[in-house]
Structure formats: C-alpha cells, structure tokens
Tab-separated table of C-alpha atoms (C1' of nucleotides) in Angstrom:
chain	number	residue	atom	x	y	z
A	1	MET	CA	3.755	6.711	-26.557
A	2	ARG	CA	0.141	6.215	-27.513
A	3	GLY	CA	-2.339	6.057	-24.690
A	4	ARG	CA	-3.798	2.625	-25.411
A	5	SER	CA	-4.378	1.002	-22.083
A	6	ASP	CA	-6.295	-1.961	-20.785
A	7	VAL	CA	-7.350	-0.610	-17.409
A	8	LEU	CA	-7.751	3.014	-18.304
A	9	GLU	CA	-9.778	2.603	-21.469
A	10	PRO	CA	-12.740	0.680	-20.029
A	11	ALA	CA	-12.725	2.977	-17.013
A	12	ILE	CA	-13.034	6.038	-19.230
A	13	LEU	CA	-15.736	4.489	-21.395
A	14	GLY	CA	-17.664	3.375	-18.322
A	15	LEU	CA	-17.585	6.809	-16.737
A	16	LEU	CA	-18.494	8.588	-19.960
A	17	HIS	CA	-21.434	6.234	-20.339
A	18	GLU	CA	-22.754	7.375	-16.976
A	19	SER	CA	-22.434	11.005	-18.065
A	20	PRO	CA	-20.430	13.111	-20.548
A	21	MET	CA	-17.436	14.887	-19.036
A	22	HIS	CA	-14.291	16.829	-19.876
A	23	GLY	CA	-10.802	15.467	-19.204
A	24	TYR	CA	-10.009	17.312	-16.014
A	25	GLU	CA	-13.203	16.179	-14.334
A	26	LEU	CA	-12.782	12.671	-15.674
A	27	ARG	CA	-9.418	12.403	-13.966
A	28	LYS	CA	-10.821	13.022	-10.509
A	29	ARG	CA	-13.611	10.490	-10.950
A	30	LEU	CA	-11.133	8.017	-12.405
A	31	ASN	CA	-9.021	7.990	-9.267
A	32	LEU	CA	-11.935	6.595	-7.268
A	33	VAL	CA	-12.668	3.837	-9.734
A	34	LEU	CA	-9.133	2.790	-10.597
A	35	GLY	CA	-8.522	1.330	-7.146
A	36	SER	CA	-5.873	2.057	-4.542
A	37	PHE	CA	-6.631	5.751	-4.967
A	38	ARG	CA	-3.499	6.633	-6.878
A	39	ALA	CA	-3.508	9.870	-8.831
A	40	LEU	CA	-3.668	9.271	-12.558
A	41	SER	CA	-1.546	11.702	-14.543
A	42	TYR	CA	-2.668	13.837	-17.460
A	43	GLY	CA	0.194	12.367	-19.416
A	44	SER	CA	-1.786	9.116	-19.427
A	45	LEU	CA	-5.281	10.499	-19.677
A	46	TYR	CA	-5.158	12.880	-22.628
A	47	PRO	CA	-3.274	10.586	-25.031
A	48	CYS	CA	-5.781	7.862	-24.164
A	49	LEU	CA	-8.717	10.175	-24.867
A	50	LYS	CA	-7.081	11.128	-28.152
A	51	SER	CA	-6.726	7.507	-29.170
A	52	LEU	CA	-10.342	6.782	-28.231
A	53	VAL	CA	-11.474	9.651	-30.448
A	54	GLU	CA	-9.371	8.314	-33.331
A	55	ARG	CA	-11.104	4.964	-33.018
A	56	HIS	CA	-14.507	6.695	-33.007
A	57	TRP	CA	-15.572	5.313	-29.623
A	58	ILE	CA	-15.905	8.759	-28.106
A	59	GLU	CA	-16.274	12.240	-29.531
A	60	GLY	CA	-15.308	15.559	-28.014
A	61	THR	CA	-17.276	18.767	-28.445
A	62	GLU	CA	-15.747	22.074	-27.443
A	63	SER	CA	-18.190	23.576	-25.004
A	64	VAL	CA	-17.788	27.169	-23.922
A	65	VAL	CA	-19.775	27.500	-20.739
A	66	ALA	CA	-21.523	30.756	-19.921
A	67	PRO	CA	-19.045	32.800	-17.858
A	68	HIS	CA	-21.335	33.419	-14.879
A	69	THR	CA	-21.862	29.762	-14.003
A	70	VAL	CA	-20.247	28.201	-10.948
A	71	ALA	CA	-17.886	26.124	-13.042
A	72	SER	CA	-17.108	28.654	-15.738
A	73	LYS	CA	-13.582	28.253	-16.936
A	74	ARG	CA	-11.874	28.223	-20.231
A	75	ALA	CA	-13.395	26.410	-23.213
A	76	ARG	CA	-13.531	22.752	-22.238
A	77	ILE	CA	-13.798	19.645	-24.380
A	78	VAL	CA	-16.696	17.534	-23.223
A	79	TYR	CA	-16.408	13.904	-24.274
A	80	GLN	CA	-19.253	11.458	-24.801
A	81	LEU	CA	-19.657	7.941	-26.159
A	82	THR	CA	-20.562	7.401	-29.820
A	83	ALA	CA	-22.912	4.615	-30.895
A	84	ASP	CA	-19.844	2.495	-31.689
A	85	GLY	CA	-18.420	3.278	-28.276
A	86	LYS	CA	-21.572	2.209	-26.478
A	87	GLU	CA	-21.623	-1.043	-28.392
A	88	HIS	CA	-17.969	-1.682	-27.629
A	89	LEU	CA	-18.483	-0.929	-23.936
A	90	GLN	CA	-21.379	-3.370	-23.678
A	91	GLN	CA	-19.188	-6.007	-25.285
A	92	VAL	CA	-16.372	-5.339	-22.812
A	93	LEU	CA	-18.732	-5.383	-19.834
A	94	ALA	CA	-20.279	-8.668	-21.001
A	95	SER	CA	-16.901	-10.441	-21.123
A	96	SER	CA	-16.066	-12.623	-18.130
A	97	GLY	CA	-12.728	-14.197	-19.101
A	98	PRO	CA	-9.809	-14.608	-16.680
A	99	ALA	CA	-8.580	-11.100	-17.483
A	100	ALA	CA	-11.644	-9.670	-15.725
A	101	TRP	CA	-10.635	-10.984	-12.302
A	102	GLU	CA	-6.926	-10.255	-12.350
A	103	ASP	CA	-5.593	-7.658	-9.916
A	104	GLU	CA	-5.273	-4.882	-12.487
A	105	ASN	CA	-8.774	-5.182	-13.905
A	106	PHE	CA	-11.037	-6.415	-11.144
A	107	ASP	CA	-11.657	-3.076	-9.437
A	108	VAL	CA	-12.666	-1.382	-12.666
A	109	ARG	CA	-14.938	-4.229	-13.658
A	110	PHE	CA	-16.532	-4.205	-10.216
A	111	ALA	CA	-17.060	-0.464	-10.312
A	112	PHE	CA	-19.253	-0.897	-13.390
A	113	PHE	CA	-21.259	-3.856	-12.106
A	114	GLY	CA	-24.228	-1.525	-12.186
A	115	GLN	CA	-24.037	-1.730	-15.990
A	116	THR	CA	-23.246	-5.472	-16.006
A	117	ASP	CA	-25.769	-8.326	-16.110
A	118	ALA	CA	-26.186	-10.556	-13.058
A	119	GLU	CA	-24.746	-13.683	-14.637
A	120	THR	CA	-21.517	-11.963	-15.657
A	121	ARG	CA	-21.229	-10.351	-12.226
A	122	LEU	CA	-21.398	-13.724	-10.531
A	123	ARG	CA	-18.885	-15.314	-12.898
A	124	ILE	CA	-16.378	-12.537	-12.285
A	125	LEU	CA	-16.827	-12.644	-8.507
A	126	GLU	CA	-16.362	-16.415	-8.450
A	127	GLY	CA	-13.374	-16.215	-10.776
A	128	ARG	CA	-11.821	-13.621	-8.524
A	129	ARG	CA	-12.482	-15.788	-5.495
A	130	THR	CA	-10.841	-18.793	-7.107
A	131	ARG	CA	-7.874	-16.668	-8.120
A	132	LEU	CA	-7.370	-15.440	-4.544
A	133	THR	CA	-7.849	-18.910	-3.118
A	134	GLU	CA	-5.063	-20.201	-5.333
A	135	ARG	CA	-2.846	-17.376	-4.191
A	136	LEU	CA	-3.666	-18.208	-0.596
A	137	GLU	CA	-2.496	-21.764	-1.217
A	138	THR	CA	0.776	-20.574	-2.758
A	139	ILE	CA	1.482	-18.226	0.117
A	140	ARG	CA	0.680	-20.847	2.753
A	141	GLN	CA	2.983	-23.365	1.129
A	142	SER	CA	5.953	-21.031	0.891
A	143	PHE	CA	5.115	-19.917	4.401
A	144	ALA	CA	5.323	-23.469	5.717
A	145	ARG	CA	8.485	-24.194	3.744
A	146	THR	CA	10.527	-21.158	4.774
A	147	ARG	CA	9.167	-20.242	8.188
A	148	GLU	CA	12.297	-21.328	10.043
A	149	ARG	CA	14.777	-19.384	7.952
A	150	MET	CA	12.892	-16.094	8.174
A	151	ASP	CA	13.402	-13.239	10.575
A	152	GLU	CA	10.681	-11.578	12.620
A	153	TYR	CA	9.851	-8.812	10.141
A	154	THR	CA	9.751	-10.829	6.940
A	155	LEU	CA	7.492	-13.234	8.794
A	156	GLU	CA	5.193	-10.461	9.953
A	157	LEU	CA	5.026	-9.042	6.419
A	158	GLN	CA	3.943	-12.395	5.056
A	159	ARG	CA	1.505	-13.004	7.881
A	160	HIS	CA	-0.073	-9.629	7.223
A	161	GLY	CA	-0.227	-10.262	3.478
A	162	LEU	CA	-1.891	-13.604	4.091
A	163	GLU	CA	-4.446	-12.006	6.380
A	164	GLN	CA	-5.278	-9.370	3.785
A	165	VAL	CA	-5.977	-11.957	1.109
A	166	GLU	CA	-8.076	-14.001	3.568
A	167	ARG	CA	-10.104	-10.902	4.311
A	168	GLU	CA	-10.555	-10.246	0.609
A	169	VAL	CA	-11.900	-13.763	0.136
A	170	ARG	CA	-14.438	-13.262	2.913
A	171	TRP	CA	-15.466	-9.958	1.358
A	172	LEU	CA	-16.085	-11.765	-1.920
A	173	ASP	CA	-18.054	-14.472	-0.108
A	174	GLY	CA	-20.404	-11.826	1.195
A	175	LEU	CA	-20.806	-10.307	-2.254
A	176	ILE	CA	-21.390	-13.684	-3.885
A	177	ASP	CA	-24.031	-14.611	-1.330
A	178	ASN	CA	-25.675	-11.303	-1.992
A	179	GLU	CA	-25.649	-11.815	-5.753
A	180	ARG	CA	-27.267	-15.220	-5.327
A	181	GLY	CA	-30.084	-13.543	-3.432
A	182	LEU	CA	-29.415	-15.573	-0.350
A	183	ARG	CA	-29.189	-12.454	1.817
A	184	ARG	CA	-28.447	-14.334	5.071
A	185	THR	CA	-30.010	-13.398	8.412
A	186	ARG	CA	-29.851	-9.658	8.086
A	187	PRO	CA	-33.115	-8.295	6.744
A	188	ALA	CA	-33.137	-4.562	6.054
A	189	GLY	CA	-29.880	-2.923	7.103
A	190	THR	CA	-27.926	-0.302	5.239
A	191	GLY	CA	-28.693	-1.319	1.704
A	192	ARG	CA	-25.107	-2.129	0.862
A	193	PRO	CA	-23.947	-5.695	0.200
A	194	THR	CA	-23.348	-7.220	3.610
A	195	ALA	CA	-19.890	-8.632	4.198
A	196	ALA	CA	-19.600	-11.704	6.400
A	197	ASP	CA	-19.750	-10.849	10.082
A	198	THR	CA	-17.767	-13.705	11.570
A	199	PRO	CA	-14.727	-12.406	13.435
A	200	ALA	CA	-12.876	-15.732	13.078
A	201	VAL	CA	-9.948	-15.682	10.694
A	202	ASP	CA	-8.782	-19.236	10.160
A	203	ASP	CA	-11.743	-20.909	8.500
A	204	ASP	CA	-10.789	-23.085	5.572
A	205	VAL	CA	-11.507	-21.588	2.195
A	206	ALA	CA	-13.532	-23.627	-0.256
A	207	PRO	CA	-11.769	-25.478	-3.095
A	208	ALA	CA	-11.493	-23.972	-6.559
A	209	ARG	CA	-14.768	-23.791	-8.404
A	210	THR	CA	-13.930	-22.127	-11.685
A	211	THR	CA	-11.369	-23.106	-14.284
A	212	GLU	CA	-8.358	-20.986	-15.150
A	213	LYS	CA	-6.302	-21.036	-18.356
A	214	GLU	CA	-8.610	-19.998	-21.124
A	215	ARG	CA	-7.039	-16.682	-22.029
A	216	GLY	CA	-9.862	-14.730	-23.572
B	1	MET	CA	16.102	-1.007	-21.307
B	2	ARG	CA	18.658	-1.183	-18.511
B	3	GLY	CA	17.481	-2.909	-15.365
B	4	ARG	CA	17.857	0.055	-13.008
B	5	SER	CA	14.987	-0.064	-10.600
B	6	ASP	CA	14.165	1.512	-7.289
B	7	VAL	CA	12.196	-1.313	-5.730
B	8	LEU	CA	14.014	-4.226	-7.227
B	9	GLU	CA	17.556	-3.102	-6.564
B	10	PRO	CA	17.351	-2.715	-2.770
B	11	ALA	CA	15.395	-5.958	-2.589
B	12	ILE	CA	18.149	-7.839	-4.401
B	13	LEU	CA	20.905	-6.248	-2.332
B	14	GLY	CA	19.043	-6.987	0.885
B	15	LEU	CA	18.500	-10.631	0.025
B	16	LEU	CA	22.074	-11.123	-1.143
B	17	HIS	CA	23.267	-9.616	2.115
B	18	GLU	CA	21.388	-12.309	4.007
B	19	SER	CA	23.017	-14.990	1.878
B	20	PRO	CA	24.622	-15.328	-1.579
B	21	MET	CA	22.329	-16.785	-4.221
B	22	HIS	CA	21.944	-17.384	-7.937
B	23	GLY	CA	19.335	-15.619	-10.057
B	24	TYR	CA	16.737	-18.337	-10.268
B	25	GLU	CA	16.628	-18.811	-6.506
B	26	LEU	CA	16.676	-15.052	-5.963
B	27	ARG	CA	13.538	-14.685	-8.030
B	28	LYS	CA	11.505	-16.979	-5.817
B	29	ARG	CA	12.623	-15.255	-2.622
B	30	LEU	CA	12.018	-11.872	-4.230
B	31	ASN	CA	8.355	-12.581	-4.824
B	32	LEU	CA	7.768	-12.881	-1.079
B	33	VAL	CA	9.539	-9.628	-0.263
B	34	LEU	CA	8.238	-7.488	-3.108
B	35	GLY	CA	4.723	-7.449	-1.750
B	36	SER	CA	1.409	-8.521	-3.274
B	37	PHE	CA	3.065	-11.792	-4.295
B	38	ARG	CA	3.292	-11.049	-7.992
B	39	ALA	CA	5.733	-13.097	-10.024
B	40	LEU	CA	8.746	-11.067	-11.049
B	41	SER	CA	9.941	-11.906	-14.546
B	42	TYR	CA	13.465	-12.884	-15.534
B	43	GLY	CA	13.358	-10.108	-18.067
B	44	SER	CA	13.525	-7.721	-15.102
B	45	LEU	CA	15.785	-9.698	-12.827
B	46	TYR	CA	18.771	-10.558	-14.997
B	47	PRO	CA	19.286	-7.118	-16.539
B	48	CYS	CA	19.136	-5.671	-13.038
B	49	LEU	CA	21.735	-8.140	-11.786
B	50	LYS	CA	23.901	-7.254	-14.757
B	51	SER	CA	23.678	-3.562	-13.981
B	52	LEU	CA	24.505	-4.186	-10.309
B	53	VAL	CA	27.609	-6.100	-11.357
B	54	GLU	CA	28.647	-3.250	-13.654
B	55	ARG	CA	28.423	-0.857	-10.746
B	56	HIS	CA	30.517	-3.203	-8.601
B	57	TRP	CA	27.887	-3.626	-5.886
B	58	ILE	CA	27.622	-7.355	-6.440
B	59	GLU	CA	29.839	-9.938	-8.091
B	60	GLY	CA	28.919	-13.259	-9.644
B	61	THR	CA	31.024	-16.382	-9.461
B	62	GLU	CA	30.228	-19.358	-11.670
B	63	SER	CA	29.759	-22.267	-9.309
B	64	VAL	CA	29.424	-25.790	-10.664
B	65	VAL	CA	27.763	-27.799	-7.921
B	66	ALA	CA	28.582	-31.478	-7.439
B	67	PRO	CA	26.072	-33.429	-9.564
B	68	HIS	CA	24.758	-35.733	-6.811
B	69	THR	CA	23.401	-32.944	-4.608
B	70	VAL	CA	19.677	-32.286	-4.285
B	71	ALA	CA	19.905	-29.006	-6.155
B	72	SER	CA	22.483	-29.978	-8.736
B	73	LYS	CA	21.724	-28.399	-12.049
B	74	ARG	CA	23.719	-26.657	-14.697
B	75	ALA	CA	26.569	-24.301	-13.807
B	76	ARG	CA	24.974	-21.473	-11.849
B	77	ILE	CA	26.152	-17.942	-11.198
B	78	VAL	CA	26.097	-17.252	-7.485
B	79	TYR	CA	25.944	-13.552	-6.667
B	80	GLN	CA	27.181	-11.884	-3.502
B	81	LEU	CA	27.661	-8.336	-2.250
B	82	THR	CA	31.004	-6.594	-2.669
B	83	ALA	CA	32.414	-4.278	0.026
B	84	ASP	CA	31.021	-1.345	-1.983
B	85	GLY	CA	27.677	-3.061	-2.196
B	86	LYS	CA	27.474	-3.615	1.542
B	87	GLU	CA	28.305	0.011	2.179
B	88	HIS	CA	25.689	1.152	-0.317
B	89	LEU	CA	23.050	-1.133	1.189
B	90	GLN	CA	23.685	0.187	4.695
B	91	GLN	CA	23.289	3.702	3.339
B	92	VAL	CA	20.002	2.818	1.672
B	93	LEU	CA	18.688	1.066	4.780
B	94	ALA	CA	19.625	4.044	6.959
B	95	SER	CA	17.616	6.484	4.826
B	96	SER	CA	14.171	7.379	6.160
B	97	GLY	CA	12.926	10.001	3.679
B	98	PRO	CA	9.373	10.108	2.315
B	99	ALA	CA	10.289	7.655	-0.433
B	100	ALA	CA	10.698	4.921	2.194
B	101	TRP	CA	7.027	4.923	3.170
B	102	GLU	CA	5.407	5.243	-0.232
B	103	ASP	CA	3.372	2.298	-1.501
B	104	GLU	CA	6.011	0.982	-3.870
B	105	ASN	CA	8.862	0.958	-1.366
B	106	PHE	CA	7.389	0.345	2.065
B	107	ASP	CA	7.093	-3.437	1.839
B	108	VAL	CA	10.699	-3.868	0.781
B	109	ARG	CA	11.955	-1.519	3.471
B	110	PHE	CA	9.877	-3.332	6.075
B	111	ALA	CA	11.143	-6.729	4.934
B	112	PHE	CA	14.694	-5.634	5.798
B	113	PHE	CA	13.886	-4.046	9.154
B	114	GLY	CA	16.022	-6.808	10.637
B	115	GLN	CA	19.021	-5.019	9.136
B	116	THR	CA	17.717	-1.534	9.998
B	117	ASP	CA	18.342	0.384	13.225
B	118	ALA	CA	15.472	0.993	15.637
B	119	GLU	CA	15.316	4.757	15.136
B	120	THR	CA	14.969	4.456	11.374
B	121	ARG	CA	12.378	1.713	11.743
B	122	LEU	CA	10.206	3.935	13.906
B	123	ARG	CA	10.540	6.927	11.578
B	124	ILE	CA	9.469	4.858	8.589
B	125	LEU	CA	6.524	3.301	10.420
B	126	GLU	CA	5.322	6.695	11.603
B	127	GLY	CA	5.828	8.214	8.160
B	128	ARG	CA	3.819	5.403	6.658
B	129	ARG	CA	1.097	5.908	9.221
B	130	THR	CA	0.880	9.622	8.499
B	131	ARG	CA	0.755	8.898	4.783
B	132	LEU	CA	-2.150	6.494	5.190
B	133	THR	CA	-3.960	8.838	7.554
B	134	GLU	CA	-3.806	11.567	4.933
B	135	ARG	CA	-5.164	9.167	2.349
B	136	LEU	CA	-7.966	8.230	4.720
B	137	GLU	CA	-8.900	11.883	4.973
B	138	THR	CA	-8.935	12.290	1.184
B	139	ILE	CA	-11.097	9.220	0.697
B	140	ARG	CA	-13.554	10.230	3.417
B	141	GLN	CA	-13.968	13.683	1.924
B	142	SER	CA	-14.647	12.472	-1.600
B	143	PHE	CA	-16.898	9.846	-0.054
B	144	ALA	CA	-18.981	12.482	1.712
B	145	ARG	CA	-19.078	14.707	-1.370
B	146	THR	CA	-20.195	12.125	-3.915
B	147	ARG	CA	-22.146	9.565	-1.888
B	148	GLU	CA	-25.506	10.538	-3.352
B	149	ARG	CA	-24.510	10.332	-6.998
B	150	MET	CA	-22.947	6.904	-6.732
B	151	ASP	CA	-24.485	3.522	-7.418
B	152	GLU	CA	-24.413	0.557	-5.063
B	153	TYR	CA	-21.258	-1.053	-6.420
B	154	THR	CA	-19.046	2.010	-6.707
B	155	LEU	CA	-20.074	2.807	-3.154
B	156	GLU	CA	-19.200	-0.681	-1.936
B	157	LEU	CA	-15.830	-0.516	-3.707
B	158	GLN	CA	-14.991	2.714	-1.923
B	159	ARG	CA	-16.280	1.473	1.416
B	160	HIS	CA	-14.112	-1.611	1.078
B	161	GLY	CA	-11.061	0.438	0.100
B	162	LEU	CA	-11.595	2.698	3.072
B	163	GLU	CA	-11.839	-0.270	5.401
B	164	GLN	CA	-8.602	-1.712	4.052
B	165	VAL	CA	-6.689	1.474	4.705
B	166	GLU	CA	-8.199	1.724	8.185
B	167	ARG	CA	-7.042	-1.791	8.910
B	168	GLU	CA	-3.583	-0.960	7.617
B	169	VAL	CA	-3.390	1.968	10.014
B	170	ARG	CA	-4.317	-0.231	12.951
B	171	TRP	CA	-1.690	-2.751	11.882
B	172	LEU	CA	0.899	0.026	11.903
B	173	ASP	CA	-0.313	1.172	15.329
B	174	GLY	CA	0.433	-2.278	16.689
B	175	LEU	CA	3.881	-2.298	15.120
B	176	ILE	CA	4.696	1.191	16.378
B	177	ASP	CA	3.640	0.307	19.927
B	178	ASN	CA	5.816	-2.749	19.670
B	179	GLU	CA	8.817	-0.760	18.457
B	180	ARG	CA	8.404	1.629	21.364
B	181	GLY	CA	8.605	-1.344	23.715
B	182	LEU	CA	5.185	-0.643	25.151
B	183	ARG	CA	4.027	-4.229	24.498
B	184	ARG	CA	0.471	-3.761	25.839
B	185	THR	CA	-1.349	-6.319	27.970
B	186	ARG	CA	-0.400	-9.446	26.092
B	187	PRO	CA	2.573	-11.077	27.770
B	188	ALA	CA	4.101	-14.063	25.980
B	189	GLY	CA	2.069	-15.185	22.990
B	190	THR	CA	3.392	-16.070	19.570
B	191	GLY	CA	6.456	-13.872	19.469
B	192	ARG	CA	5.224	-11.861	16.519
B	193	PRO	CA	4.383	-8.165	16.773
B	194	THR	CA	0.859	-8.034	18.150
B	195	ALA	CA	-1.644	-6.084	16.110
B	196	ALA	CA	-4.310	-4.164	17.990
B	197	ASP	CA	-7.191	-6.359	19.131
B	198	THR	CA	-10.032	-3.878	19.217
B	199	PRO	CA	-12.824	-4.900	16.822
B	200	ALA	CA	-14.137	-1.345	16.557
B	201	VAL	CA	-13.510	0.333	13.219
B	202	ASP	CA	-14.454	3.964	13.500
B	203	ASP	CA	-12.004	5.280	16.064
B	204	ASP	CA	-10.511	8.611	15.086
B	205	VAL	CA	-7.029	8.428	13.746
B	206	ALA	CA	-4.400	10.674	15.270
B	207	PRO	CA	-3.347	13.883	13.495
B	208	ALA	CA	-0.277	14.017	11.300
B	209	ARG	CA	2.940	13.759	13.231
B	210	THR	CA	5.633	13.780	10.596
B	211	THR	CA	6.336	16.378	7.947
B	212	GLU	CA	6.064	15.657	4.234
B	213	LYS	CA	7.721	17.523	1.346
B	214	GLU	CA	11.432	17.042	1.853
B	215	ARG	CA	12.205	14.870	-1.168
B	216	GLY	CA	15.510	13.404	-0.306
C	1	DG	C1'	12.206	-40.599	-24.666
C	2	DT	C1'	9.642	-36.921	-23.515
C	3	DT	C1'	7.748	-33.840	-20.256
C	4	DA	C1'	8.638	-30.851	-16.351
C	5	DG	C1'	11.567	-28.018	-13.870
C	6	DC	C1'	16.126	-25.690	-13.400
C	7	DA	C1'	18.984	-21.964	-15.140
C	8	DT	C1'	20.448	-17.836	-17.900
C	9	DG	C1'	19.793	-14.529	-20.783
C	10	DT	C1'	18.005	-10.783	-24.937
C	11	DA	C1'	14.713	-7.744	-27.777
C	12	DA	C1'	10.691	-5.470	-28.260
C	13	DG	C1'	7.071	-3.289	-26.431
C	14	DG	C1'	3.252	-1.763	-23.117
C	15	DA	C1'	1.495	1.184	-19.550
C	16	DG	C1'	2.329	4.373	-17.069
C	17	DT	C1'	5.156	8.552	-14.875
C	18	DT	C1'	7.556	13.108	-14.522
C	19	DA	C1'	8.729	17.290	-16.372
C	20	DC	C1'	7.659	20.568	-19.465
C	21	DA	C1'	4.726	24.054	-21.936
C	22	DT	C1'	0.716	27.085	-22.087
C	23	DG	C1'	-2.907	29.826	-20.717
C	24	DA	C1'	-7.527	31.160	-18.459
C	25	DT	C1'	-10.062	32.032	-14.099
C	26	DT	C1'	-10.762	32.467	-9.186
C	27	DT	C1'	-9.368	33.444	-4.694
C	28	DT	C1'	-6.478	35.731	-1.273
D	1	DA	C1'	-0.535	41.446	-7.642
D	2	DA	C1'	0.264	36.843	-6.405
D	3	DA	C1'	-1.088	32.283	-5.658
D	4	DA	C1'	-4.116	28.555	-6.330
D	5	DT	C1'	-6.950	25.951	-9.232
D	6	DC	C1'	-8.886	24.862	-13.671
D	7	DA	C1'	-7.824	23.062	-18.180
D	8	DT	C1'	-5.261	20.868	-22.093
D	9	DG	C1'	-1.652	18.893	-23.979
D	10	DT	C1'	3.532	16.806	-25.513
D	11	DA	C1'	8.277	14.488	-25.028
D	12	DA	C1'	11.210	11.827	-22.736
D	13	DC	C1'	11.836	8.421	-19.726
D	14	DT	C1'	11.169	4.330	-16.320
D	15	DC	C1'	10.015	0.091	-14.877
D	16	DC	C1'	8.387	-3.923	-15.945
D	17	DT	C1'	6.300	-7.587	-19.049
D	18	DT	C1'	5.933	-10.891	-22.899
D	19	DA	C1'	7.957	-13.524	-26.116
D	20	DC	C1'	11.883	-15.460	-27.681
D	21	DA	C1'	16.306	-18.216	-27.521
D	22	DT	C1'	19.193	-21.735	-25.336
D	23	DG	C1'	20.501	-25.734	-22.934
D	24	DC	C1'	20.961	-28.794	-18.804
D	25	DT	C1'	18.969	-32.296	-15.488
D	26	DA	C1'	15.378	-35.066	-13.113
D	27	DA	C1'	11.481	-37.742	-13.147
D	28	DC	C1'	7.834	-40.406	-15.258
DNA sequence: GTTAGCATGTAAGGAGTTACATGATTTT
DNA sequence: AAAATCATGTAACTCCTTACATGCTAAC
C-alpha cells in the first residue's frame, strides 16, 4: 500500500530537480516522461510523494497563492528536493547497471539524460541496444521455428513486433552516433539527435557489445 | 492471489482452442501472443489455469507420454477446452467493445483474429485506430504547448513516441484496407497484409469514426 | 555424476489501478 | 446554478513478479 516505486520515484525526483511543483502539476508532466503516455493515477502519486517526504528526499511547503493570479486555486503543497534528495538523485542518475536499460526504466532514464554525464549516457544507450539485439535474436529464432504452424494474423503480429524492435535499434544507433560526436553527413539541421535515414529494414544488427548479468 | 486475469485468460483459452497443451508449452506460446515478448512467469500461469479449471472452462488430463519420444518428460497435465469453455471463448471473441482495442488487450485480440468474424475484426481495428488518433492529438497538443521549456532529450523522447504512434496508425490503415478487400496496387506478393508503402510521415490522420464511452 | 532443461506448483509481495471522499475555484 | 477543472488524499483490489519448493529426464 505504500507508494515505493522504482519507475515513479526517480521520475518524480528528476522533475522536482528541474523545478519545484505541486502534485497535480507533477502528474501531468509525469505522463510525458513515463513513456507510452499512460495516465498516472493520484492513487499512485500521492502515496509516493508521502513516502519520499518521510525519507527526507523531498519536502512540501503549503503555498497559498495570491487569489488574483492566473493559477490561483486552493492552498497547494509545493514539493522540492532536499539536499539529501539531490545527492540521492545524482547517485541514481550516475548508475548504469542493467536495470537502467530495461523496458520499464529506460524511458525515464533517457528523459533525464540532460542531468546525466556523457559516459553514463553512452553506457545506457549501448546496454539498451544490446538488450534489444538479444530480443531480436529470440524473436527471429521462434519466428523461424514456428512459421509454418502459424496463421496469417499471428504471423503479422510477430512480423510487426519484429519491425518495431528493429526500428528501435536503428533509433538507438542514431543516438549513439550522436553521443560519440560522429554526427554523420548532416551538418546543421534541426538540432535534435538525427536518427538514421536509411529506408532499408533488413540490415544485420551488430553483435552484442556489452555484458549482461551483473544485477546492480 | 487468484489467477483471474483479463489479458491472460483469453490468451490461454484461444491457444487451447487451437490445440490442447500442457502448462510449460503454453507459457512459451503465450509469450509470442501477449505482445512485447515479455516472459510470463509460472506464478501467473498455473494459478490462472487452476481457476479456469474451477470454472469448468478447461479440463486437465494427466498424460504420461511414452519415454522414447522426443518430448518425453515427467507426467504432464494436458489442458483442453470444455464445451462451456468453447462457448465462452466464442462470446469473448465476438465482443468488440472499447476494451478490445485498449493497449493491454489489442494484441491478444488481434492474435486470434483467425477465430474472429470479419465484422468484429473491422470494428476492433477501426476502434484501435480511433484510439491511437486521439492519443496522437493529445501528444501533439502537449508537444506544442511545452516545446520551449523542454531540453533536447525529453524532446527527442516525445518526438520518437509520436513517430511510433504515427507508424502504428499507418500499420492499422494497411490492415483495415486489407479487411475491406480493397487490396491496393500490389497484386501477389508475400501473402501477408500489406502495410502502406508511403514514406511520408506527416499526412493528416482521419477524424474519429467510432464512438467511445460505452463500457461494455 | 552433475549440469541444464522440462514440468508443476505455492506464498509473499510489489507496483500500480479504480473507486471513493472532500472541497475550492472557474467557466458556462 | 450547474458543470468542469483544480487539488489532495485513502482503501480496497488486481495483476503480475520473485523466490521458493519439488522432482524428473537428457546431455555432457
């Protein structure tokens, strides 16, 4: 029943580090960072905030805003990081163990790359790439093994899933190249990390580069 | 603590309808159908099987396989649908309410389109499309509102998420066209439903065609 | 003869959801 | 005056996971 989470907690700390906020506002921002754009419920958020306060990583101050302001509602509790909280966040953001590139955590970690050092960024991106490459291998094998026995729709579902992961790998390739400063043949552009442009789908993915199994 | 699920249950029933199986084998097949290729744990599977037996939708018969066969292990419990179970499955597969096209359920429903009638298939595909189109709108709005205040990485995360949903919509477009029998200008080919070929990304998506809010 | 894979389960717990409860403020 | 939105919270529940417990069979 307590709100201790592994995805939610770093996300909250990361957002509060960017700027202090009250719960209701936090929730909206959270939905963008948490990936897949699902709506986080208050039943998760407030207990988690409570638990963070108890552990002295954040503190909430009741702030009654002047009633003529644009956003002038009821007395709100604005949360901000404590010194302990900032320290803890830096520690979390510096970690680059396998947990960082698993499905549940990767999006949140990526969202706070702006507060993460370059070396850690690269390790996480490469770990993620290796993880997806392994998955690709698994899918392809089961694909080859069971292709005959499958009907049209199951086949299409798998084909589509495979394609999505392949696309994800190419996205990561672009990001990794960018991190290494090798910004290919595309000088100025939009300013965002350039994904690979090649329209081809079936290029072989590189072999695994990072080790798994160290459970940090 | 009982294994009653909403995703797992139909998936099990659907697979057992294709052919009777024991739990261990079921698990492997399940991972392909459940989407995103995560490994389902036995701690979920067996309690769910138990509960399905209790409700008389499946029945398990202990089958000791001859010990010289390729797959010849310990006495296994082979599960198959009962008459009740078949009836229930048909009822589930015939339903095309909003639940069918939500994230959690869509993949499973799609995987069993081979056992679903054409009308229901089309309704689910269109419902899914409308759902994703709405999400696209939400993302684009928050994108436009907060673009300035966001750093490089948060921006890239959102851009990538947006692109994924756009791609998903185009995939659905191809499937819907296929279901309508309009198979565009691509005669023979591979036999699989042809996704749209257009490399352009920013075509406007059609307005909502199906109604939400009927919870049934 | 021991490791790896097959096979079936249970108990405890984690991470979230929905539904409920309350009340202020803004818009229609 | 009603409806929508802002704002904070709790209780009960769901779905799934991890860790445990057991034992058989195949391969090295």
